[in-house]
Short mmCIF file of C-alpha atoms in Angstrom, two decimals:
data_model
loop_
_atom_site.label_atom_id
_atom_site.label_comp_id
_atom_site.label_asym_id
_atom_site.label_seq_id
_atom_site.Cartn_x
_atom_site.Cartn_y
_atom_site.Cartn_z
CA MET F 1 127.66 14.49 153.58
CA LEU F 2 128.08 18.51 154.96
CA SER F 3 126.41 20.84 153.00
CA GLY F 4 125.75 17.96 150.14
CA THR F 5 129.47 17.81 149.60
CA SER F 6 131.26 14.43 149.99
CA LEU F 7 133.47 13.58 152.95
CA SER F 8 136.37 12.33 150.43
CA ALA F 9 135.86 14.60 147.95
CA ASP F 10 137.59 17.52 149.88
CA PRO F 11 138.50 17.10 153.53
CA GLY F 12 139.86 20.43 153.72
CA LEU F 13 136.43 21.87 153.06
CA VAL F 14 135.09 19.74 155.83
CA ALA F 15 137.83 20.47 158.19
CA LYS F 16 136.27 24.21 157.47
CA ALA F 17 132.85 23.52 157.86
CA ILE F 18 134.28 21.35 161.23
CA ALA F 19 136.08 24.94 162.35
CA GLU F 20 132.92 26.73 161.26
CA ALA F 21 130.42 24.80 163.59
CA THR F 22 132.29 23.66 166.93
CA ASP F 23 132.17 25.94 170.11
CA ASP F 24 135.55 26.34 170.56
CA VAL F 25 137.63 29.15 169.07
CA ILE F 26 140.42 27.63 166.00
CA PHE F 27 142.56 30.30 164.58
CA ALA F 28 145.96 30.20 162.09
CA LYS F 29 148.50 32.59 161.71
CA GLY F 30 151.61 32.42 159.28
CA LEU F 31 155.16 33.41 160.44
CA ASP F 32 154.27 36.75 160.62
CA ARG F 33 152.22 36.21 163.67
CA ARG F 34 148.90 37.82 161.73
CA TYR F 35 145.88 35.93 161.78
CA GLN F 36 144.53 33.32 158.73
CA PHE F 37 142.26 32.11 159.49
CA ALA F 38 139.78 32.63 162.56
CA ASN F 39 135.97 30.59 163.01
CA PRO F 40 133.08 32.35 164.51
CA ALA F 41 133.78 31.25 167.77
CA MET F 42 137.12 33.28 167.54
CA LEU F 43 135.38 36.20 166.31
CA ALA F 44 132.61 36.08 169.25
CA ALA F 45 135.26 35.31 171.73
CA VAL F 46 136.76 39.01 171.06
CA GLY F 47 134.07 40.92 169.81
CA CYS F 48 135.39 41.90 166.32
CA THR F 49 134.28 41.40 162.48
CA ARG F 50 136.36 38.99 160.22
CA GLU F 51 137.79 41.65 158.77
CA GLN F 52 139.50 43.21 161.71
CA VAL F 53 141.06 40.16 162.77
CA ILE F 54 142.36 38.13 159.61
CA GLY F 55 145.62 39.92 158.42
CA HIS F 56 146.08 41.25 161.93
CA ALA F 57 148.03 40.60 164.65
CA ASP F 58 146.71 40.40 168.24
CA ALA F 59 148.01 43.51 169.68
CA GLU F 60 145.69 45.71 166.73
CA PHE F 61 142.30 44.54 168.15
CA LEU F 62 142.92 43.32 171.75
CA ARG F 63 142.48 45.60 174.20
CA ASP F 64 144.78 43.49 177.33
CA PRO F 65 148.71 45.04 176.49
CA ALA F 66 149.36 42.34 179.43
CA ALA F 67 148.04 39.28 177.68
CA VAL F 68 149.28 40.15 174.08
CA ALA F 69 152.36 40.28 175.81
CA ARG F 70 151.95 36.62 177.07
CA LEU F 71 150.21 35.55 173.54
CA VAL F 72 153.22 37.10 171.40
CA GLU F 73 155.84 35.11 173.68
CA ILE F 74 154.34 31.95 173.19
CA ASP F 75 153.54 32.36 169.66
CA ARG F 76 157.58 33.36 169.53
CA ARG F 77 158.36 29.94 171.24
CA VAL F 78 155.77 27.84 169.16
CA LEU F 79 157.65 29.09 165.81
CA ALA F 80 161.18 28.95 167.62
CA ASP F 81 161.18 25.36 168.70
CA GLY F 82 158.67 23.78 166.46
CA GLU F 83 156.87 22.41 169.51
CA THR F 84 153.48 22.30 170.51
CA VAL F 85 152.84 24.84 173.82
CA GLU F 86 149.65 24.28 175.80
CA THR F 87 148.18 27.20 178.65
CA GLU F 88 145.86 28.64 180.92
CA GLN F 89 146.04 32.07 180.30
CA PRO F 90 142.82 34.72 181.63
CA LEU F 91 141.80 36.99 178.67
CA ARG F 92 139.92 40.45 179.49
CA MET F 93 136.94 40.27 176.68
CA PRO F 94 135.16 43.26 175.11
CA ASP F 95 132.80 44.14 178.26
CA GLY F 96 135.29 44.60 180.28
CA SER F 97 135.19 40.56 182.51
CA VAL F 98 138.11 38.05 182.44
CA ARG F 99 137.71 34.51 180.93
CA TYR F 100 140.11 31.86 181.18
CA TRP F 101 141.31 30.16 178.54
CA LEU F 102 142.73 26.66 177.90
CA THR F 103 145.14 27.23 174.50
CA ARG F 104 146.56 24.78 172.50
CA LYS F 105 149.02 26.03 170.18
CA MET F 106 150.81 23.57 167.63
CA PRO F 107 153.27 24.63 164.74
CA LEU F 108 152.05 24.43 160.85
CA ARG F 109 153.98 23.04 158.57
CA ASP F 110 153.44 22.20 154.71
CA PRO F 111 153.34 19.00 152.88
CA GLN F 112 157.05 18.90 152.65
CA GLY F 113 157.63 19.82 156.37
CA ARG F 114 158.82 23.47 155.96
CA LEU F 115 157.09 25.64 158.98
CA ILE F 116 154.40 27.62 157.57
CA GLY F 117 152.61 29.29 161.10
CA LEU F 118 151.01 28.21 163.44
CA LEU F 119 147.50 26.17 165.09
CA GLY F 120 145.45 26.95 167.95
CA ILE F 121 143.03 25.77 169.29
CA ALA F 122 141.17 27.37 172.53
CA ARG F 123 138.64 26.55 175.10
CA ASP F 124 136.66 28.75 177.43
CA ILE F 125 137.41 27.43 181.08
CA THR F 126 136.13 29.52 183.12
CA ALA F 127 133.56 27.96 184.83
CA ARG F 128 135.95 25.17 185.68
CA LYS F 129 138.68 27.37 186.96
CA LEU F 130 135.97 29.48 189.25
CA ALA F 131 135.18 26.18 190.50
CA ASP F 132 138.73 25.38 191.51
CA LYS F 133 139.20 28.59 192.77
CA GLN F 134 136.04 28.20 195.05
CA ASN F 135 137.16 24.55 196.02
CA ASP F 136 140.43 25.44 196.80
CA ALA F 137 139.22 28.38 199.31
CA GLY F 138 136.62 26.17 200.74
CA ARG F 139 139.60 23.89 201.04
CA LEU F 140 141.50 26.69 202.65
CA LYS F 141 138.65 27.33 204.80
CA LEU F 142 138.57 23.76 206.21
CA GLU F 143 142.40 23.58 206.62
CA MET F 144 142.74 27.12 208.71
CA ALA F 145 139.26 25.46 210.69
CA VAL F 146 141.25 22.37 211.60
CA GLN F 147 143.88 24.15 212.27
CA ALA F 148 142.43 27.04 214.51
CA ALA F 149 140.48 23.88 216.51
CA GLY F 150 143.84 21.87 216.96
CA LEU F 151 142.37 18.73 214.88
CA VAL F 152 144.53 16.62 213.07
CA MET F 153 142.35 14.48 210.72
CA ALA F 154 142.24 10.84 208.85
CA GLU F 155 140.53 9.13 206.38
CA ILE F 156 139.57 5.57 206.78
CA ASP F 157 138.75 3.12 204.31
CA TYR F 158 136.58 0.13 205.88
CA ARG F 159 137.07 -1.78 202.48
CA SER F 160 141.05 -2.15 202.70
CA ASN F 161 141.26 -1.28 206.36
CA GLN F 162 143.85 1.69 205.79
CA ASN F 163 144.21 4.70 207.87
CA HIS F 164 145.26 7.99 205.45
CA ILE F 165 146.37 10.24 207.90
CA SER F 166 147.39 13.69 208.02
CA ALA F 167 150.84 14.81 208.71
CA GLU F 168 150.15 16.66 212.47
CA LEU F 169 148.57 13.36 213.29
CA ALA F 170 151.46 11.41 211.85
CA ARG F 171 153.49 13.59 215.03
CA LEU F 172 150.86 13.33 217.13
CA LEU F 173 150.66 9.25 217.43
CA GLU F 174 154.35 9.31 216.67
CA LEU F 175 153.85 7.28 213.55
CA GLY F 176 156.09 9.72 211.48
CA ASP F 177 156.72 13.38 209.92
CA GLY F 178 154.82 13.50 207.11
CA GLU F 179 151.19 12.17 205.55
CA MET F 180 150.80 8.62 205.11
CA THR F 181 148.88 5.13 204.91
CA VAL F 182 148.96 2.82 207.53
CA PRO F 183 147.00 -0.35 208.78
CA ARG F 184 144.48 0.68 210.95
CA GLN F 185 146.15 -1.69 213.04
CA ALA F 186 148.69 0.75 213.14
CA ILE F 187 145.86 3.30 214.91
CA PHE F 188 145.08 0.40 217.64
CA ASP F 189 148.20 -0.47 218.89
CA ARG F 190 148.34 3.19 219.55
CA ILE F 191 145.72 2.86 221.93
CA HIS F 192 146.32 2.67 225.54
CA ARG F 193 145.16 -1.07 227.10
CA ALA F 194 142.98 0.50 229.42
CA ASP F 195 140.74 2.05 226.86
CA ILE F 196 141.32 -0.22 223.85
CA ASP F 197 137.85 -2.15 224.65
CA ARG F 198 135.90 0.59 225.19
CA TYR F 199 137.45 2.38 222.12
CA LEU F 200 136.87 -0.64 220.01
CA ALA F 201 133.07 -0.90 220.92
CA GLY F 202 132.48 2.33 220.21
CA ILE F 203 133.69 1.92 216.90
CA ARG F 204 131.47 -1.51 216.32
CA ALA F 205 128.63 0.72 216.81
CA ALA F 206 129.96 3.58 214.42
CA MET F 207 130.08 0.48 211.73
CA ASP F 208 126.78 -0.50 212.53
CA PRO F 209 124.30 0.16 209.50
CA ALA F 210 121.22 0.74 211.44
CA GLY F 211 122.98 3.20 213.68
CA SER F 212 123.90 6.75 212.99
CA GLY F 213 127.24 6.44 211.98
CA HIS F 214 128.99 8.71 214.51
CA LEU F 215 131.50 8.54 217.53
CA ALA F 216 132.75 11.01 219.87
CA ILE F 217 134.98 9.62 222.57
CA ASP F 218 138.37 10.55 224.77
CA VAL F 219 141.23 8.15 224.65
CA ARG F 220 144.31 7.79 225.92
CA ALA F 221 147.39 7.02 223.05
CA GLN F 222 149.66 5.14 224.99
CA LEU F 223 153.03 6.30 222.87
CA PRO F 224 156.58 4.58 221.72
CA SER F 225 158.41 7.14 223.63
CA GLY F 226 156.03 6.72 226.98
CA THR F 227 154.29 9.29 226.85
CA VAL F 228 150.80 9.11 227.35
CA ARG F 229 148.20 11.57 225.85
CA TRP F 230 144.59 12.27 225.88
CA LEU F 231 142.61 12.30 222.40
CA HIS F 232 138.93 13.42 222.07
CA ILE F 233 138.25 11.47 218.53
CA VAL F 234 135.23 12.35 216.15
CA LEU F 235 134.35 9.69 213.54
CA GLN F 236 131.57 9.73 211.15
CA VAL F 237 130.97 6.73 209.05
CA THR F 238 129.53 6.58 205.73
CA PHE F 239 127.67 3.25 203.79
CA SER F 240 127.08 1.99 200.13
CA LEU F 241 124.73 -0.54 199.27
CA VAL F 242 127.41 -3.45 198.45
CA ASP F 243 124.85 -6.98 196.56
CA GLY F 244 121.76 -5.70 198.50
CA GLU F 245 123.58 -4.81 202.24
CA LEU F 246 124.68 -1.12 203.58
CA LYS F 247 128.74 -1.91 204.27
CA PRO F 248 130.45 1.14 205.83
CA ASP F 249 133.44 1.85 202.52
CA ARG F 250 134.34 5.46 204.37
CA GLY F 251 134.83 7.05 207.26
CA ILE F 252 136.33 10.69 208.30
CA CYS F 253 138.24 11.47 211.30
CA ALA F 254 139.01 14.62 213.87
CA ALA F 255 140.83 13.49 216.90
CA ARG F 256 141.97 16.96 219.31
CA GLU F 257 144.46 16.29 222.37
CA VAL F 258 142.59 16.64 225.25
CA THR F 259 145.53 16.31 227.68
CA ALA F 260 145.88 19.64 229.22
CA GLU F 261 141.69 19.69 229.78
CA ARG F 262 141.98 16.21 231.00
CA GLU F 263 144.49 17.05 233.58
CA ALA F 264 142.36 20.40 234.51
CA ASP F 265 139.57 18.42 235.28
CA ARG F 266 141.94 15.82 237.23
CA ARG F 267 143.00 18.58 239.70
CA LYS F 268 139.52 20.36 239.70
CA ASP F 269 137.96 17.06 241.06
CA GLU F 270 140.91 16.87 243.29
CA PHE F 271 140.06 20.69 244.75
CA ILE F 272 136.71 19.96 244.69
CA ALA F 273 137.10 16.95 246.91
CA THR F 274 139.30 18.68 248.88
CA LEU F 275 137.32 21.66 249.67
CA ALA F 276 134.51 19.79 250.24
CA HIS F 277 136.73 17.70 253.36
CA GLU F 278 138.05 20.86 254.55
CA LEU F 279 134.41 22.33 254.81
CA ARG F 280 133.44 19.38 256.58
CA ASN F 281 135.62 18.79 259.25
CA PRO F 282 134.41 22.11 261.46
CA LEU F 283 130.69 21.54 260.81
CA ALA F 284 130.62 18.92 263.13
CA PRO F 285 131.78 21.13 265.84
CA ILE F 286 129.83 23.81 265.06
CA ARG F 287 126.36 21.09 264.87
CA THR F 288 127.28 19.71 268.56
CA GLY F 289 127.37 23.69 269.88
CA LEU F 290 124.11 24.37 268.39
CA GLU F 291 123.18 21.14 270.04
CA ILE F 292 124.40 22.24 273.22
CA LEU F 293 123.06 25.49 273.22
CA ARG F 294 119.09 23.68 272.00
CA ARG F 295 120.02 21.97 275.56
CA VAL F 296 120.53 24.88 277.34
CA GLY F 297 116.73 25.33 277.97
CA ASN F 298 115.07 28.72 277.62
CA LEU F 299 117.17 31.17 275.61
CA PRO F 300 116.14 35.49 275.66
CA PRO F 301 114.54 35.58 272.40
CA ALA F 302 117.11 37.18 270.10
CA ALA F 303 118.99 34.37 271.28
CA ALA F 304 116.99 31.28 270.38
CA ARG F 305 116.36 33.46 266.97
CA THR F 306 119.92 33.47 266.50
CA ARG F 307 120.35 29.62 267.07
CA GLU F 308 117.52 28.88 264.62
CA MET F 309 118.91 30.83 261.96
CA MET F 310 122.16 28.84 262.52
CA GLU F 311 120.71 25.83 262.55
CA ARG F 312 119.16 26.48 259.46
CA GLN F 313 122.44 27.88 257.50
CA LEU F 314 124.43 24.81 259.17
CA ASN F 315 122.08 22.32 257.31
CA HIS F 316 122.53 24.31 253.86
CA MET F 317 126.40 24.16 254.45
CA VAL F 318 125.75 20.63 255.01
CA ARG F 319 124.05 19.87 251.79
CA LEU F 320 126.17 22.48 249.80
CA VAL F 321 129.25 20.21 251.38
CA ASP F 322 128.16 16.89 250.17
CA ASP F 323 126.89 18.11 246.97
CA LEU F 324 130.30 18.53 246.32
CA LEU F 325 131.85 15.42 247.46
CA ASP F 326 128.81 13.56 245.20
CA VAL F 327 130.65 15.92 242.52
CA SER F 328 134.03 14.91 243.28
CA ARG F 329 132.86 11.01 243.59
CA ILE F 330 130.88 11.32 239.86
CA SER F 331 133.39 13.10 237.94
CA ARG F 332 136.20 9.65 239.35
CA GLY F 333 133.82 7.07 239.47
CA LYS F 334 133.69 6.54 242.82
CA LEU F 335 130.52 6.54 243.32
CA ASP F 336 128.68 3.39 244.21
CA LEU F 337 124.96 2.53 244.29
CA ARG F 338 123.68 0.33 246.13
CA VAL F 339 120.93 -1.00 243.44
CA ALA F 340 117.67 -3.40 244.90
CA PRO F 341 114.00 -3.01 243.45
CA VAL F 342 112.52 -0.01 244.60
CA SER F 343 108.88 1.68 243.94
CA VAL F 344 108.66 5.07 242.95
CA ALA F 345 106.04 5.99 245.51
CA GLN F 346 109.31 5.07 248.06
CA VAL F 347 111.57 7.38 246.19
CA VAL F 348 109.11 10.22 246.80
CA GLU F 349 108.40 9.43 250.21
CA HIS F 350 111.54 9.92 251.30
CA ALA F 351 112.63 12.83 249.30
CA LEU F 352 109.91 14.90 250.12
CA GLU F 353 111.12 13.87 254.12
CA THR F 354 113.98 16.01 253.61
CA SER F 355 112.40 18.90 250.92
CA GLN F 356 109.23 19.16 253.79
CA PRO F 357 111.40 22.06 255.81
CA GLY F 358 112.21 23.72 252.60
CA LEU F 359 108.48 23.87 251.74
CA GLU F 360 106.89 25.17 254.55
CA ALA F 361 109.30 27.72 255.13
CA ALA F 362 108.88 29.22 251.70
CA GLY F 363 104.93 28.68 252.42
CA HIS F 364 104.33 26.66 249.27
CA ALA F 365 101.47 24.31 248.41
CA LEU F 366 102.55 20.67 247.63
CA GLU F 367 100.49 18.45 246.11
CA VAL F 368 101.31 14.63 245.55
CA GLN F 369 99.99 12.55 243.15
CA LEU F 370 101.34 8.72 243.06
CA PRO F 371 100.19 5.70 241.17
CA ALA F 372 98.02 3.17 242.36
CA GLN F 373 99.23 0.59 242.08
CA PRO F 374 103.16 -0.46 243.14
CA VAL F 375 106.04 0.95 240.27
CA LEU F 376 109.39 -1.11 240.60
CA VAL F 377 112.58 0.27 239.32
CA SER F 378 116.01 -0.99 240.17
CA GLY F 379 118.03 1.39 241.94
CA ASP F 380 119.74 2.75 244.95
CA LEU F 381 116.99 4.33 246.95
CA THR F 382 118.97 7.04 248.61
CA ARG F 383 120.57 8.36 245.28
CA LEU F 384 116.72 8.46 243.41
CA ALA F 385 115.41 10.41 246.49
CA GLN F 386 118.62 12.78 246.42
CA VAL F 387 117.13 13.24 242.86
CA VAL F 388 113.86 13.78 243.24
CA SER F 389 114.65 16.08 246.66
CA ASN F 390 117.07 17.92 244.47
CA LEU F 391 114.46 18.75 241.81
CA VAL F 392 112.02 19.72 244.59
CA ASN F 393 114.54 22.23 246.08
CA ASN F 394 114.72 23.71 242.94
CA ALA F 395 111.43 24.37 242.78
CA VAL F 396 111.40 25.78 245.59
CA LYS F 397 114.15 28.20 245.30
CA TYR F 398 112.97 29.40 241.57
CA THR F 399 109.27 29.87 243.01
CA PRO F 400 108.07 33.11 244.70
CA ARG F 401 106.82 32.62 248.38
CA GLY F 402 103.28 30.71 248.13
CA GLY F 403 103.91 29.03 244.79
CA ARG F 404 102.33 25.24 244.05
CA ILE F 405 104.44 22.46 243.42
CA LEU F 406 103.08 19.35 242.11
CA VAL F 407 105.04 16.14 242.17
CA SER F 408 103.83 13.09 240.20
CA ALA F 409 104.78 9.44 238.91
CA GLY F 410 103.38 7.26 236.61
CA VAL F 411 104.29 4.88 233.80
CA ASP F 412 104.97 5.86 230.34
CA GLY F 413 105.32 2.54 228.01
CA ALA F 414 108.99 0.70 229.65
CA ASP F 415 109.71 3.88 231.76
CA ALA F 416 108.67 4.68 235.08
CA LEU F 417 107.90 8.71 235.14
CA VAL F 418 108.59 10.87 238.52
CA ALA F 419 107.87 14.94 237.06
CA VAL F 420 108.23 17.79 239.68
CA ARG F 421 106.00 20.73 238.49
CA ASP F 422 106.49 24.86 239.60
CA ASP F 423 104.91 28.10 239.11
CA GLY F 424 107.89 29.71 239.73
CA ALA F 425 110.58 32.00 237.77
CA GLY F 426 110.33 29.46 234.44
CA ILE F 427 113.55 28.80 232.30
CA PRO F 428 115.00 31.19 229.42
CA PRO F 429 114.13 29.67 225.89
CA GLY F 430 118.60 30.78 225.98
CA LEU F 431 119.31 28.50 229.22
CA LEU F 432 116.87 25.39 228.72
CA PRO F 433 119.82 23.58 227.08
CA HIS F 434 122.41 24.32 229.64
CA VAL F 435 120.33 24.06 232.73
CA PHE F 436 122.21 20.11 233.78
CA ASP F 437 125.51 21.88 233.20
CA LEU F 438 127.70 22.36 236.33
CA PHE F 439 128.01 25.40 238.16
CA ALA F 440 124.79 26.66 235.98
CA GLN F 441 122.55 29.19 237.32
CA GLY F 442 119.91 31.40 236.37
CA ASP F 443 120.02 34.79 237.07
CA ARG F 444 116.21 35.38 238.99
CA ALA F 445 118.50 32.76 241.58
CA ARG F 446 121.45 35.51 242.09
CA GLU F 447 119.07 38.27 241.84
CA GLN F 448 117.38 36.69 245.05
CA GLY F 449 120.04 35.72 246.80
CA GLN F 450 119.27 32.11 246.32
CA GLY F 451 122.29 30.69 243.87
CA GLY F 452 123.92 28.22 245.37
CA LEU F 453 126.53 26.59 243.67
CA GLY F 454 124.80 25.61 240.41
CA ILE F 455 125.61 22.01 241.12
CA GLY F 456 121.80 20.09 241.84
CA LEU F 457 120.91 19.64 238.81
CA TRP F 458 123.88 18.42 237.42
CA LEU F 459 123.77 15.97 239.91
CA VAL F 460 120.27 14.89 239.22
CA LYS F 461 121.39 14.48 236.00
CA SER F 462 124.32 12.36 236.33
CA LEU F 463 122.09 10.13 239.02
CA VAL F 464 119.45 9.80 237.18
CA GLU F 465 122.04 8.38 234.28
CA MET F 466 124.22 6.14 236.22
CA HIS F 467 120.76 4.53 236.84
CA GLY F 468 120.58 4.16 232.69
CA GLY F 469 117.47 6.76 232.86
CA ARG F 470 117.30 9.94 231.51
CA VAL F 471 116.00 13.43 233.26
CA GLU F 472 114.03 16.58 230.79
CA ALA F 473 113.24 20.00 231.42
CA SER F 474 110.81 21.88 229.82
CA SER F 475 109.27 25.61 230.76
CA ALA F 476 106.53 27.73 228.82
CA GLY F 477 109.59 30.76 229.33
CA PRO F 478 110.43 33.03 231.91
CA ASP F 479 107.74 33.54 234.84
CA ARG F 480 105.79 30.30 233.74
CA GLY F 481 106.37 27.63 235.55
CA SER F 482 109.02 24.63 234.90
CA THR F 483 109.00 20.84 234.63
CA PHE F 484 111.55 18.40 235.24
CA THR F 485 110.66 14.93 234.41
CA VAL F 486 112.70 11.59 235.34
CA ARG F 487 112.54 8.91 232.87
CA LEU F 488 113.78 5.59 234.84
CA PRO F 489 113.43 2.00 233.10
CA LEU F 490 110.51 -0.10 234.96
CA LEU F 491 111.39 -3.38 236.48
CA ARG F 492 109.38 -6.43 235.10
CA ALA F 493 108.34 -9.46 236.51
#
């Protein structure tokens, strides 16, 4: 019942009551395109009274001439063709704002089927249009970012084992010229045989619900044309609860060709190796000459000081060349470890034998704290001693003369620890995340003329990771010292 009236008694009254109550705009026009009916939502939308609308045409109360022209043309089509027309249009409102309307206009006929006007229903879709625009802008920004970064994209459905790949990825992998959906195997078939096991292992780890679902890996693509391309692939897997168990459902993959970068790295490694060997060749005769001078006997004081200076610089040069050779070997995977049980005390003792001359020359006080019981790790004694020696030399370089350096060792859970602490220049917060980068060095060392090549800490990190460990740097800031801590898996009985 509506207003005490039976639904079956007066359908026209029911329809009018519905039109009056709805938030949608409802109106009717005659053949002269003048309004014969307008519900309250219509009057509110145009900001007019019933008297200002009923019996009037759009041009008489709407203030947007362009909108009026569009409305008149739509009315003409409905009345001329007798067909329903649906449109989405902007309309400037009385307050000056613009709102979007989804409008459906249809012919209105009498019981004999004669056209007597049109009926219109409109809905405010401004919120949806704005959301669509924001989504479109977001998609455009993402596409621009993807294109600017040189990325190609894929969506992976793990339930159907299908990959939906972008046109750029399809062309890169020589699968076709447009977007397509292909089986996952089609992608696997493009991975170089030398990299496929590593690639599949990475994907299995990313699909493990216990993990992060993330994978970042460089692999080669072997293409039908015979071309080999290096790809940097980033994958993120999402999981859903299925029958009480987390299972992978979809993944988003971005890839970028890095062939040029890999080739540049290869050439850089070759250059470093060649440079190191070429620098090493003249060092042997220089060392021989200095040894001859040493055996000459008494030299004039100036000559003796010069010889000592030359010996120090030669030793420094030898260390730099050895470091360059190690960088080349590690980068090319050519550095072999001679692994055996070794105690951290042995490692520290061997390291300090190498670093002692530099410590004494800088006038630093050295304190060593070693565990009372043997702490064993599995590693290459020479390379682990190189790790600690590099850390001590780094502390010497960045600590003003007469500073204090502490080398300590111990156990933390399943790890053996070796820490090198100094009270020197410290590390600025901005540099701290990059101290282990290749060729990175602090401004303070350059100011003091002790910059070196910036490869010592990179070697430390690389050698520690080759032993299954990790190294961390910490500092309270400039002039507040630094601490480098090496963690290695304990060797248990």
